[in-house]
Amino acid sequence: MKNILMFWILLCVHLSSWCQGAKEDHTQIDIKYGILAKPMPDSIVIRFAPLKSYMLQAHSIGGVWLDRLIVKKGKSNYKWERINATPIKPWEEDKFNTTACKKDEYAMTVAMLLYGNLKSGSGQDELGNMKQKAEMLNSLFSLSVLGCDLSVLAAKSFGARWVDSYKIKENEKVFYRIYSAVNHPLFKVDTSITFVTYTEIGVKQAPRFLKAVSGEGIVELSFDFNKNFERWSAFQIERSSDGGNTFQRINKKPFLVMDTSRITKIYYRDSVQNYKPYYYRVQGIDPFAEVSDYSDVVLGFGRDKTPPGSLALESEDLGENGIKLSWKFSETPVSKDLNGFIIRKGPEINNMNIEVKKVNATTFSFYDPTPATKHSVYYEVLAVDTAGNISFSNPVRYFLPDTEPPKEPEGIQGTIDSNGIVSLHWQLDTLDEILGYRVYRTNDVKHEMVCLQEGYLHSNSFSDTLSSKTLTREVYYAVVAVDYSYNHSHKSKLIKLIKPDKVPPIAPQFIDYSVNEKGVFLKWILSSSSDVKEYLLIRKMVADTTKKVSFKIPRSMDSFIDTLLSDQTFYQYNLIALDSSGNRSAISLPIVIKSYLSSKEEDLGLHWMDPQFKTGFFWLKPSQTPLFYIVYLDEGKGLEQFCNAKADETKFILPKSIDIKALVGLGLQAIYPNQTKSKIYKIK
């Protein structure tokens, strides 16, 4: 076929892009078909087509095989039977040279795809020409596949339709599978399957829920299309202008649906004469080129929806003698179907529902003798045509000039959340005609208040957002009312709100320290933040940072003495400031010290109770009561711990188990709080 080279180009382009995007090296292209089947009383029609344009070469060279499997009452022998003796392929070129084919535009599209002489644009190089032809072939492929849905002849010529003479029976399901008959190492053949049942014979669906909506010179038709249940490729739309007696098709070509959604709504617009009734019905075309039943018939007609031209309304205030209104159309000439005017008024610009008078289409002025008051009255004029279309004039205001300001807003309430979002609310003024409100704010009552918005608020609430990083805690708000004469009320009473505090206090810093036998003395500079609540002094051992002790220090204290220390130990101190909102300052620079506590050198005066037999000894009670005593024995190997004695004891009797003759000496040591130890006092 003439386009064989271009088919190979499509294949190569596809294979190249596929291999570039794949994780592994692929050297074959899948060839797969879409397939549908439809049972008839004496046969089953099968429709199929390659899924992609680059599969066309395999379809043209090899064609396809079709196999059938019959399931009766849910049982099958699982033996597939081939139903075509030779592969189903597109027609040869000379077979298209018939009158029937030449009259079938869809069959001619298939012929163009397979054998047409495609010409590219001038002024391109060879590569550009090939690319353009490949794009043309791709478009022709899509049109040909669609044409096979709309023409039996096109489907046959494309090798995309087969009629199986098998007559399906009750309680049967007939399965079909399709696969390419091509045998080439470039292609990898895949299989597709479909099935039909006996109950599908003669079933014809019709488009549902057809609606007609009237518009200016048009009728818009719409109906639902669910592709999950309805297999339609296009639609035919018919119209009747004689009360539904005869219908003519109004779409020259089948109406195609380009929306790829599975569930969608179809719209079609028909240009018509206004107020002339038309009746419409719709048919669907399925992939077997068969039309469905007709939809329900609906009535539609075009109607005038163009309102009269825009109106310009002017007023002349006559004071106590009333008001004179005059109007004119902005465009000329005046609409021929103008029916008249309606004058309306009301207390608000969005509430002019009081109909004052109706006047004819030749009247362009109106006088209302009602005198003006301080309460505003608004007027508008409506132009109405014979179809009921309406155009509105601009509103005008009628009132007695007012120089008295409205009363100041009352009942102001406000809240502020942890994110700094402020919500304000106040009472509405029901006595004055209020144009709107303005909200003011300041961080200091001594400073000028700033208006927070342009224009005017038309509600009695306002939201504001404050920065979470601020050094001031208070914020003040006030509200001003503005009437329609632009008189401003006095500011309302200030409302004070406390901002959420997310700013940590300034960290304190150590400035001095000293260490002696009594402990360590620490001194620091207080935080400069005014909202400091207290300080947290943290002590931890350098050798074991898990051993941590914290001391809460009042905000006014700038020094501390720590006496609860162990001797000869390194400690690290840090200081943190905490404010009233729970924010913590940065941690201060650390101080590291080494403790030294002097031992207790008070003589305990050890003496034997009986210097001859040495059965025990006694000692003097020290001035500071120890926690306990440690008794040592020397049995020739030096002093070793033997036992403890209680803090209130002043003598020790040796147990009988001790060989007194073997004793070289005894010792006693007092252990005081903070692990302070006396020296070991000896007696021989």
Coordinates of N, CA and C in Angstrom, one line a residue, residues 11 63 388:
L11 N 5.5 3.8 13.6 CA 6.0 2.7 14.5 C 7.3 3.0 15.1
G63 N -3.7 -8.7 9.5 CA -5.1 -8.9 9.8 C -5.3 -9.5 11.2
G388 N -42.0 41.1 28.1 CA -41.8 41.0 29.6 C -40.4 41.3 29.9

